[in-house]
Coordinates of C-alpha atoms in Angstrom, one line a residue:
M18 CA 34.0 -19.4 33.5
K19 CA 30.7 -21.1 33.0
V20 CA 28.1 -19.1 31.1
V21 CA 24.3 -20.3 31.4
I22 CA 21.9 -18.7 28.8
V23 CA 18.4 -19.1 29.1
G24 CA 16.5 -18.9 25.9
G25 CA 18.1 -19.0 22.2
V26 CA 16.6 -17.2 19.0
A27 CA 18.3 -14.1 18.4
G28 CA 19.7 -12.8 21.4
G29 CA 20.8 -16.0 23.1
A30 CA 22.1 -17.7 20.2
T31 CA 24.0 -14.5 19.0
A32 CA 25.6 -14.1 22.6
A33 CA 26.5 -17.8 22.8
A34 CA 28.4 -17.8 19.4
R35 CA 30.2 -14.6 20.6
I36 CA 31.2 -15.6 23.8
R37 CA 32.9 -18.7 22.1
R38 CA 34.7 -16.4 19.6
L39 CA 36.1 -14.5 22.5
D40 CA 36.7 -17.4 24.9
E41 CA 37.9 -20.8 23.6
K42 CA 37.9 -22.3 27.2
A43 CA 34.4 -21.0 28.5
Q44 CA 31.9 -23.5 29.4
I45 CA 28.6 -22.3 27.7
V46 CA 25.4 -24.1 28.3
V47 CA 21.9 -22.8 26.5
F48 CA 18.7 -23.9 27.8
E49 CA 15.6 -23.6 25.4
R50 CA 12.3 -24.6 26.2
S51 CA 11.0 -25.0 22.8
H52 CA 12.1 -27.7 20.2
Y53 CA 14.1 -25.1 18.2
M54 CA 17.2 -23.3 19.7
S55 CA 17.7 -20.8 16.9
Y56 CA 14.8 -19.6 14.3
A57 CA 13.8 -17.0 11.8
N58 CA 10.7 -15.7 13.8
C59 CA 10.1 -13.4 10.9
G60 CA 9.9 -16.1 8.4
L61 CA 7.2 -17.9 10.2
P62 CA 3.9 -16.2 8.2
Y63 CA 5.9 -17.2 5.0
Y64 CA 5.9 -20.9 5.7
I65 CA 2.3 -21.0 6.4
G66 CA 1.5 -19.2 3.2
G67 CA 4.0 -21.6 1.3
V68 CA 6.4 -18.9 0.0
I69 CA 9.1 -20.9 2.4
T70 CA 8.5 -24.5 1.6
R71 CA 10.3 -26.7 3.9
P72 CA 10.3 -26.3 7.7
E73 CA 13.9 -26.8 8.1
E74 CA 14.5 -23.6 6.4
L75 CA 13.1 -21.9 9.5
T76 CA 15.6 -23.1 11.9
L77 CA 19.1 -21.2 11.5
Q78 CA 20.9 -23.5 13.9
T79 CA 20.4 -26.8 15.8
P80 CA 22.0 -28.3 18.8
A81 CA 24.2 -30.6 16.8
S82 CA 25.4 -27.6 14.3
F83 CA 26.1 -25.7 17.4
W84 CA 28.1 -28.1 19.1
G85 CA 29.8 -29.2 15.8
R86 CA 30.9 -25.4 15.1
F87 CA 31.0 -24.0 18.7
H88 CA 31.3 -26.7 21.1
I89 CA 28.2 -25.2 23.0
D90 CA 25.9 -27.3 24.9
V91 CA 22.4 -26.7 23.6
N92 CA 19.6 -28.4 25.5
V93 CA 16.1 -27.8 23.9
R94 CA 12.8 -28.9 25.5
H95 CA 14.6 -27.7 28.7
E96 CA 12.9 -24.9 30.7
V97 CA 14.5 -23.0 33.3
T98 CA 11.9 -22.6 36.1
A99 CA 13.7 -20.8 38.8
I100 CA 16.8 -18.5 39.2
H101 CA 18.7 -18.6 42.7
P102 CA 21.1 -15.7 42.5
E103 CA 22.3 -16.3 46.0
K104 CA 23.5 -19.7 44.8
K105 CA 24.3 -18.8 41.4
T106 CA 22.2 -21.6 40.2
V107 CA 19.0 -22.0 38.1
T108 CA 16.4 -24.6 38.2
V109 CA 15.9 -26.6 35.1
C110 CA 13.0 -29.0 34.0
N111 CA 13.6 -31.4 31.1
L112 CA 10.3 -31.1 29.3
D113 CA 10.3 -34.7 27.8
T114 CA 11.2 -36.7 31.0
G115 CA 10.2 -34.6 33.8
D116 CA 13.6 -34.6 35.3
V117 CA 14.2 -31.6 37.6
F118 CA 18.0 -30.6 38.3
E119 CA 20.1 -27.6 39.3
E120 CA 22.7 -25.9 37.1
S121 CA 25.4 -23.7 38.4
Y122 CA 26.7 -20.4 36.5
D123 CA 29.4 -17.9 37.0
Q124 CA 27.6 -15.6 34.5
L125 CA 23.6 -16.0 33.6
L126 CA 22.4 -14.4 30.5
L127 CA 18.7 -14.2 30.2
S128 CA 16.9 -14.0 26.5
T129 CA 13.5 -15.0 27.6
G130 CA 12.0 -12.8 24.7
A131 CA 8.3 -12.2 24.6
K132 CA 5.1 -14.2 24.4
P133 CA 1.8 -13.3 22.7
T134 CA -0.5 -11.1 24.4
Q135 CA -3.5 -13.0 25.4
P136 CA -6.2 -10.8 27.1
K137 CA -8.5 -12.7 29.2
F138 CA -11.1 -13.2 26.6
S139 CA -13.4 -16.2 26.7
G140 CA -12.7 -19.0 24.2
V141 CA -8.9 -18.2 24.0
G142 CA -8.0 -21.8 24.7
L143 CA -10.4 -23.3 22.0
E144 CA -8.8 -25.4 19.2
K145 CA -9.5 -23.1 16.1
V146 CA -8.0 -20.0 18.2
F147 CA -4.2 -19.5 17.4
T148 CA -1.2 -17.5 18.1
L149 CA 2.0 -17.2 16.2
R150 CA 5.2 -16.8 18.1
T151 CA 7.3 -20.0 17.6
V152 CA 8.1 -22.6 15.0
E153 CA 5.6 -24.9 17.1
D154 CA 3.0 -22.4 16.5
T155 CA 3.7 -22.1 12.8
L156 CA 3.5 -25.9 12.4
R157 CA 0.2 -26.2 14.4
I158 CA -1.4 -23.1 11.9
R159 CA 0.2 -25.0 8.8
R160 CA -1.3 -28.2 9.7
F161 CA -4.7 -27.1 10.5
V162 CA -4.8 -25.2 6.9
D163 CA -3.5 -28.2 5.3
E164 CA -6.1 -30.6 6.7
N165 CA -9.2 -28.5 7.2
H166 CA -8.8 -26.0 4.1
P167 CA -10.5 -23.2 6.0
Q168 CA -12.2 -20.6 3.9
S169 CA -12.2 -17.6 6.1
V170 CA -9.9 -16.2 8.9
V171 CA -10.3 -13.4 11.5
L172 CA -7.1 -11.7 12.5
A173 CA -7.1 -10.1 15.9
G174 CA -4.8 -7.2 15.9
G175 CA -3.2 -5.1 13.0
G176 CA 0.8 -5.2 13.4
F177 CA 3.6 -6.8 11.9
I178 CA 2.4 -10.7 12.2
S179 CA -1.0 -9.8 11.4
L180 CA -0.4 -8.0 8.3
E181 CA 2.3 -10.5 6.9
L182 CA -0.4 -13.5 7.8
A183 CA -3.0 -11.6 6.1
E184 CA -1.1 -11.4 2.8
N185 CA -0.2 -15.1 3.1
L186 CA -3.5 -16.4 3.8
R187 CA -5.2 -14.2 1.3
N188 CA -2.9 -15.8 -1.2
L189 CA -4.0 -19.3 -0.3
G190 CA -7.8 -18.0 -1.3
M191 CA -9.0 -17.6 2.2
D192 CA -11.3 -14.6 3.3
V193 CA -9.2 -12.4 5.6
T194 CA -10.6 -9.9 8.1
I195 CA -8.4 -7.9 10.4
V196 CA -10.1 -6.5 13.5
Q197 CA -8.1 -3.7 15.2
R198 CA -9.1 -1.6 18.2
S199 CA -7.4 1.7 17.2
K200 CA -8.5 3.2 13.8
Q201 CA -5.6 2.4 11.9
L202 CA -3.2 -0.8 11.1
M203 CA 0.5 -0.6 12.3
D204 CA 0.3 1.8 15.2
P205 CA 4.1 2.8 14.6
L206 CA 2.5 4.5 11.5
D207 CA 0.8 7.8 11.6
E208 CA -2.9 7.9 10.4
D209 CA -1.8 9.9 7.2
T210 CA 0.6 7.4 6.2
A211 CA -1.4 4.4 7.3
V212 CA -4.0 5.4 4.7
F213 CA -1.9 4.1 1.9
L214 CA -1.6 0.9 3.6
H215 CA -5.4 0.5 4.2
A216 CA -5.8 1.1 0.7
K217 CA -3.5 -1.7 -0.5
M218 CA -5.0 -4.1 2.1
R219 CA -8.7 -3.4 0.5
E220 CA -7.3 -3.4 -3.2
N221 CA -6.4 -7.1 -2.2
G222 CA -9.6 -8.1 -0.6
V223 CA -8.6 -8.0 3.1
N224 CA -11.5 -6.8 4.9
L225 CA -10.6 -4.0 7.7
M226 CA -12.8 -3.4 10.8
L227 CA -10.8 -0.6 12.4
G228 CA -12.1 0.8 15.7
Y229 CA -13.8 -2.5 16.8
T230 CA -12.8 -4.2 20.0
V231 CA -12.8 -8.2 20.2
E232 CA -14.4 -9.6 23.3
G233 CA -13.9 -13.4 23.0
F234 CA -14.7 -16.3 20.9
K235 CA -17.2 -19.0 20.8
E236 CA -17.7 -22.1 18.8
N237 CA -20.5 -22.4 16.4
G238 CA -20.5 -26.0 15.4
T239 CA -18.6 -25.7 12.3
G240 CA -16.4 -22.6 13.0
M241 CA -16.0 -20.0 15.2
N242 CA -17.9 -16.5 16.4
V243 CA -15.6 -13.8 17.1
L244 CA -17.6 -11.8 19.7
L245 CA -17.2 -7.9 19.2
E246 CA -18.0 -5.0 21.6
D247 CA -21.0 -3.0 20.3
A248 CA -21.1 -5.0 17.0
Q249 CA -22.6 -8.2 15.5
P250 CA -20.3 -11.4 15.9
L251 CA -18.3 -12.3 13.1
E252 CA -18.2 -15.9 11.6
A253 CA -14.8 -17.6 10.4
D254 CA -13.3 -21.1 10.3
M255 CA -10.2 -20.1 12.1
V256 CA -8.8 -17.1 14.4
V257 CA -5.5 -16.1 15.1
L258 CA -4.4 -13.8 17.9
A259 CA -2.0 -11.1 16.8
I260 CA -2.6 -8.2 19.2
G261 CA 1.0 -7.9 20.2
V262 CA 3.7 -9.1 22.7
T263 CA 4.3 -9.2 26.2
P264 CA 7.6 -9.3 27.8
D265 CA 8.1 -12.9 29.1
T266 CA 9.8 -11.8 32.6
R267 CA 8.1 -14.3 35.2
L268 CA 11.8 -15.7 36.0
A269 CA 13.2 -12.3 36.4
R270 CA 10.5 -11.1 38.7
E271 CA 10.5 -14.2 40.8
A272 CA 14.3 -13.8 41.1
G273 CA 14.1 -10.3 42.4
L274 CA 15.3 -8.7 39.2
E275 CA 14.4 -4.9 38.8
L276 CA 11.3 -4.5 36.4
G277 CA 10.4 -1.3 34.2
V278 CA 8.0 -0.8 31.5
R279 CA 5.3 -3.5 31.3
D280 CA 7.0 -5.5 33.6
S281 CA 10.5 -5.6 31.0
I282 CA 13.7 -6.4 32.7
V283 CA 15.6 -3.2 33.8
V284 CA 19.3 -3.3 32.2
N285 CA 22.0 -0.7 32.1
D286 CA 23.8 0.1 28.7
R287 CA 26.0 -2.7 29.3
M288 CA 23.0 -5.2 29.4
E289 CA 23.4 -5.9 33.1
T290 CA 20.6 -6.4 35.3
S291 CA 19.8 -5.1 38.8
I292 CA 21.7 -8.3 40.2
P293 CA 25.3 -9.0 39.4
N294 CA 26.4 -11.7 37.1
I295 CA 23.0 -11.7 35.6
Y296 CA 22.6 -10.1 32.0
A297 CA 19.5 -9.8 29.9
V298 CA 18.7 -9.0 26.2
G299 CA 16.4 -9.0 23.7
D300 CA 12.3 -8.5 23.5
A301 CA 12.2 -8.9 27.5
V302 CA 14.4 -5.9 28.4
Q303 CA 13.6 -2.1 28.7
V304 CA 15.7 0.0 26.3
L305 CA 16.1 3.7 25.8
H306 CA 14.7 5.2 22.8
A307 CA 17.5 6.7 20.5
V308 CA 15.4 9.8 19.7
T309 CA 13.7 10.6 22.7
G310 CA 15.7 9.2 25.4
E311 CA 12.5 7.6 27.2
K312 CA 12.4 4.1 28.4
T313 CA 10.5 2.0 26.3
L314 CA 9.9 -1.6 24.5
I315 CA 11.2 -2.3 21.0
S316 CA 10.7 -6.0 19.9
L317 CA 12.7 -6.3 16.9
A318 CA 15.3 -8.8 15.8
G319 CA 18.1 -6.2 14.9
P320 CA 18.4 -4.8 18.4
A321 CA 18.2 -8.1 20.2
N322 CA 21.1 -9.2 18.0
K323 CA 23.1 -6.3 19.1
Q324 CA 22.4 -6.5 22.6
G325 CA 23.4 -10.2 22.7
R326 CA 26.7 -9.3 21.1
I327 CA 27.0 -6.5 23.5
A328 CA 26.3 -8.8 26.7
A329 CA 28.7 -11.2 25.2
D330 CA 31.6 -9.0 25.3
N331 CA 30.9 -7.8 28.7
I332 CA 30.6 -11.3 30.1
C333 CA 34.1 -11.6 28.6
G334 CA 35.6 -8.8 30.4
G335 CA 35.2 -6.3 27.7
D336 CA 33.2 -2.9 28.0
S337 CA 30.7 -2.8 25.0
R338 CA 27.6 -0.3 25.4
Y339 CA 24.4 -0.4 24.1
H340 CA 23.2 3.2 22.8
G341 CA 19.5 2.5 22.3
S342 CA 16.9 1.5 19.8
Q343 CA 15.8 3.5 17.0
G344 CA 13.0 1.6 15.8
S345 CA 13.9 1.0 12.3
S346 CA 11.8 -1.6 10.7
V347 CA 10.4 -2.5 7.0
L348 CA 7.6 -4.8 6.1
K349 CA 6.3 -6.2 3.0
V350 CA 2.3 -6.3 2.3
F351 CA 1.6 -7.8 -1.1
D352 CA 3.7 -5.7 -3.6
M353 CA 3.9 -2.7 -1.3
T354 CA 6.8 -1.9 1.1
I355 CA 6.2 0.0 4.3
A356 CA 9.2 1.4 6.4
M357 CA 10.0 3.3 9.4
T358 CA 12.6 4.7 11.7
G359 CA 12.6 6.9 14.8
V360 CA 9.3 8.2 16.0
N361 CA 5.9 9.3 14.9
E362 CA 3.8 11.9 15.6
K363 CA 1.9 10.4 18.3
I364 CA 5.2 9.9 20.3
V365 CA 6.6 13.5 19.4
Q366 CA 3.4 15.0 20.8
A367 CA 3.7 12.9 24.0
A368 CA 7.3 13.7 24.4
G369 CA 6.5 17.5 24.3
I370 CA 8.9 18.0 21.3
D371 CA 8.7 21.2 19.3
Y372 CA 8.5 19.6 15.6
D373 CA 7.7 20.3 12.1
K374 CA 7.2 17.9 9.3
I375 CA 7.1 17.4 5.4
Y376 CA 5.4 15.1 3.2
L377 CA 6.8 14.3 -0.5
S378 CA 5.8 12.1 -3.3
P379 CA 9.0 11.3 -5.1
A380 CA 9.6 8.4 -7.6
N381 CA 11.6 5.6 -6.8
H382 CA 14.0 6.3 -9.8
A383 CA 14.3 8.5 -12.8
T384 CA 10.9 9.1 -14.1
Y385 CA 11.8 9.1 -17.8
Y386 CA 13.1 5.4 -17.1
P387 CA 10.2 2.7 -17.6
G388 CA 8.4 1.3 -14.2
G389 CA 8.9 4.2 -12.0
K390 CA 6.6 4.4 -9.0
V391 CA 5.8 7.0 -6.4
M392 CA 6.5 6.7 -2.9
A393 CA 5.0 8.6 0.2
M394 CA 7.4 9.9 2.5
K395 CA 6.7 11.7 5.8
V396 CA 9.8 13.1 7.7
L397 CA 9.6 14.6 11.4
F398 CA 12.3 17.2 12.5
E399 CA 12.9 19.4 15.4
R400 CA 11.7 22.7 14.7
T401 CA 14.6 24.7 16.0
T402 CA 17.5 22.4 15.4
Y403 CA 16.2 20.7 12.4
K404 CA 17.5 17.5 14.0
L405 CA 15.7 14.6 12.3
L406 CA 13.1 12.7 14.6
G407 CA 11.5 10.1 12.4
A408 CA 10.6 9.0 9.0
Q409 CA 7.7 6.7 7.4
I410 CA 7.6 5.6 3.9
I411 CA 5.1 3.6 1.9
G412 CA 5.9 2.4 -1.5
Y413 CA 7.5 -0.2 -3.8
E414 CA 11.0 -0.6 -5.2
G415 CA 13.5 1.6 -3.3
V416 CA 11.6 2.2 0.0
D417 CA 14.1 0.3 2.1
K418 CA 16.8 1.8 0.5
R419 CA 15.6 5.1 1.4
I420 CA 14.7 4.4 5.2
D421 CA 18.3 2.8 5.6
V422 CA 19.8 6.0 4.6
L423 CA 17.6 8.1 6.6
A424 CA 18.0 5.6 9.7
T425 CA 21.9 6.3 9.2
A426 CA 21.6 10.0 8.9
M427 CA 19.6 10.1 12.2
H428 CA 22.1 7.7 13.9
A429 CA 25.1 9.8 12.7
G430 CA 23.3 13.0 13.9
L431 CA 23.0 15.0 10.7
T432 CA 20.2 17.6 10.7
G433 CA 17.5 17.6 8.0
P434 CA 19.2 20.2 5.9
E435 CA 22.4 18.3 5.7
L436 CA 20.7 15.5 3.9
K437 CA 20.9 17.6 0.7
D438 CA 24.7 17.1 0.6
L439 CA 24.7 13.3 0.7
D440 CA 26.6 11.8 -2.2
L441 CA 24.2 9.0 -3.1
A442 CA 24.6 6.6 -5.9
Y443 CA 22.6 7.3 -9.0
A444 CA 21.4 5.6 -12.1
P445 CA 18.1 5.7 -13.9
P446 CA 17.1 2.4 -13.1
Y447 CA 17.7 2.8 -9.3
S448 CA 17.2 6.6 -8.4
S449 CA 17.1 10.1 -9.7
A450 CA 20.1 12.8 -9.7
K451 CA 18.0 14.5 -7.1
D452 CA 17.5 11.4 -4.8
P453 CA 14.4 11.3 -2.5
V454 CA 16.5 11.6 0.4
N455 CA 18.3 14.5 -1.0
M456 CA 14.9 16.1 -1.8
V457 CA 14.0 15.8 1.8
G458 CA 17.0 17.9 2.8
F459 CA 16.2 20.5 -0.1
I460 CA 12.5 21.0 1.5
I461 CA 13.9 21.3 5.1
E462 CA 16.6 23.6 3.9
N463 CA 14.0 25.8 2.3
I464 CA 11.9 25.8 5.5
A465 CA 14.9 26.7 7.5
R466 CA 15.7 29.5 5.3
G467 CA 12.2 31.0 5.4
R468 CA 11.6 30.1 1.6
L469 CA 8.8 27.7 2.3
K470 CA 5.8 28.3 4.7
Q471 CA 3.2 25.2 4.8
F472 CA -0.1 24.0 5.7
F473 CA -1.5 20.5 6.3
W474 CA -4.3 18.4 5.7
H475 CA -5.9 18.9 9.1
D476 CA -5.4 22.7 9.1
L477 CA -8.1 22.8 6.3
A478 CA -10.8 23.5 8.4
E479 CA -9.2 26.2 10.1
L480 CA -7.9 28.3 7.2
P481 CA -9.3 31.8 6.9
P482 CA -12.8 32.1 5.3
E483 CA -13.3 33.2 1.9
G484 CA -12.7 36.8 1.7
E485 CA -9.9 36.8 3.8
A486 CA -7.6 34.5 2.0
T487 CA -7.3 33.0 -1.5
R488 CA -7.3 29.2 -1.9
L489 CA -5.6 28.1 -5.1
D490 CA -5.2 24.8 -7.1
V491 CA -2.4 25.0 -9.8
R492 CA -2.7 21.8 -11.1
T493 CA -4.0 21.4 -14.9
V494 CA -7.6 22.0 -15.7
Q495 CA -8.0 18.1 -16.4
E496 CA -6.5 17.0 -13.0
Y497 CA -9.0 19.9 -11.3
R498 CA -12.0 18.4 -12.7
R499 CA -11.3 14.8 -11.7
G500 CA -11.5 16.0 -8.0
A501 CA -10.6 19.2 -5.9
I502 CA -10.4 20.3 -2.4
E503 CA -13.8 22.3 -1.7
G504 CA -13.1 26.1 -2.0
F505 CA -9.8 26.0 -4.0
R506 CA -10.2 27.8 -7.5
N507 CA -8.0 26.4 -10.2
I508 CA -5.1 28.6 -11.9
P509 CA -2.7 26.2 -13.7
L510 CA 0.9 27.0 -12.6
D511 CA 2.0 27.6 -16.3
E512 CA -0.7 30.3 -16.4
L513 CA -0.1 31.8 -12.9
R514 CA 2.4 34.6 -14.1
E515 CA -0.2 35.8 -16.8
R516 CA -2.9 35.9 -14.1
L517 CA -1.7 37.4 -11.0
N518 CA -4.2 40.1 -11.4
E519 CA -6.8 37.6 -10.3
I520 CA -5.5 37.2 -7.1
E521 CA -6.2 39.6 -4.4
P522 CA -3.1 41.5 -3.0
G523 CA -2.7 41.9 0.9
K524 CA -4.5 38.6 1.9
P525 CA -2.6 35.0 2.4
V526 CA -2.5 32.7 -0.6
Y527 CA -3.0 28.7 0.4
V528 CA -1.8 26.8 -2.7
N529 CA -2.4 23.2 -3.7
C530 CA -1.4 20.8 -6.3
Q531 CA -1.1 16.9 -6.7
S532 CA 2.0 16.3 -4.6
G533 CA 3.3 19.8 -3.3
L534 CA 6.1 20.3 -5.8
R535 CA 4.1 22.6 -8.2
S536 CA 2.5 24.5 -5.4
Y537 CA 6.0 24.9 -4.0
V538 CA 6.9 26.5 -7.6
A539 CA 3.8 28.7 -7.6
C540 CA 4.5 29.9 -3.9
R541 CA 8.1 31.1 -4.9
I542 CA 6.4 33.1 -8.0
L543 CA 4.0 34.6 -5.5
A544 CA 6.3 35.3 -2.8
Q545 CA 8.5 37.4 -5.1
H546 CA 5.4 39.4 -6.0
G547 CA 4.6 40.3 -2.8
F548 CA 2.1 37.7 -1.7
D549 CA 2.2 35.8 1.6
C550 CA 2.1 32.3 0.4
Y551 CA 1.6 28.8 2.0
N552 CA 2.3 25.4 0.3
F553 CA -0.3 22.4 0.8
S554 CA 2.4 19.9 2.3
G555 CA 1.3 16.3 0.8
G556 CA -0.9 17.8 -1.9
Y557 CA -4.1 16.5 -3.3
R558 CA -2.7 13.0 -3.3
L559 CA -2.5 12.8 0.5
Y560 CA -5.9 14.6 0.8
E561 CA -7.7 12.2 -1.4
A562 CA -6.2 9.2 0.3
I563 CA -7.2 10.5 3.6
V564 CA -10.7 11.2 2.5
L565 CA -11.2 7.9 1.0
D566 CA -10.1 6.1 3.8
R567 CA -12.3 8.0 6.2
S568 CA -15.2 7.3 3.9
F569 CA -14.3 3.5 4.2
A570 CA -14.2 3.8 8.0
E571 CA -17.7 5.3 8.3
Q572 CA -19.0 1.9 7.0
S573 CA -20.0 -0.8 9.6
Y574 CA -18.6 -3.6 7.6
P575 CA -16.2 -2.3 4.8
C576 CA -15.0 -4.1 2.0
G577 CA -17.8 -7.0 1.8
M578 CA -18.1 -8.7 5.3
D579 CA -21.2 -10.3 3.9
R580 CA -18.6 -12.8 2.3
I581 CA -18.2 -14.1 5.9

């Protein structure tokens, strides 16, 4: 059997090694158009910032090492320019010599990945306008930074690569501005989680222009003008386009393969395309979302590696299946960690799912052990079945651990209340006896049993007017004086039982505290004294973060844009 693989990196390289482990006699040929057949995409920004010091650390395998270990023929700087399914051949161009030849195959695997999205802006090809997707892109940016010592940069886009670049370039001392069309960074997050990310970026001197659209670029002599829709141009020494990626599927389209979402390659759960003997994996393929069951694109290394393994199994006569992508991901931004799994509210609403949600702010470990820090957690679940739909966490130590537990629980089909039964490791430096994931279970169980009724930050404007309801803040007097939601009067929790006569019976009571915990205790007290009580999910901490973020967004040039 002869297997030709188009593209290396995650999916192609994984598939090649797996095929060899399953079939010692197979002839395996890999064609990769770049200089590097397997490299760490996610590490590229950290080489630019000097965290990773040697470029060879980015390359996981070389053609020589792959041949030495697996006897796989890897050809870098070789671009497959056409597929001929009827002949079971591909046309290949040696980019160094210009030689063109045909290569036959019994089985063909496409791992063509994705390319940086490049709208038809004016000035996209200019010398000081960069993209970041390959090792070559990384070396080009690093060389420019080392040789020209730029003082300012504009990053167009607010996703994973942009945020990682922002941190690394800011740590080099550069003025960094992110321009994002939507009014938040990281679209997989919801607005009420992204506000904590925005605060961290501003705290570290990153300028955020949210809700602005880039229209093009123009050289201004010493640097670049970044042209904006309905706003004054920005000036910077360099620009990086980081507005997302697009499936690289020209080969598939010209070969007649069926295409789906955003021209991605349609595959079945065996990673087979619409043409026999052709498989596809990675960022170029359409997948089913494991939560909604809808067709989507999820460009992450984990799914690409799994798909490569599954395709290899099936090429070698097995029957492995891909059950969809859940979208679990994690991101470091300065000293903060952002993590998510499943779907956000925007996707849930678009899918028409009847859902509910909770917010909580637990510490990453026992509060009496030094160094504990608060994390912001948001969990979505189906209203009637309590099926977990998604989670977002922003914090510091321990965020990655909790998102992985929640991702595993979702994959295993656990419901929200069942999280309370998980037997998770505990020691004061690492967790609490009631782990934050257990707390999620406790809260959802309380909702399921009718012990907890909630209202949210976006409900505040719709609450019954004064006279028809009581709005209560149960924080301490000192906390209340430092800032409170308008219309909420203060009765500290520890005084509540003695001051019940101050709350008018027969009217609903809406209760707020700092995080939602004390207000829940207050609601339990009030409910057992006959009051109809609602707890403010997320508390004043979440409310204050949203208000502060929106006040920044109202400014035309937040966070010192005059420096650029």
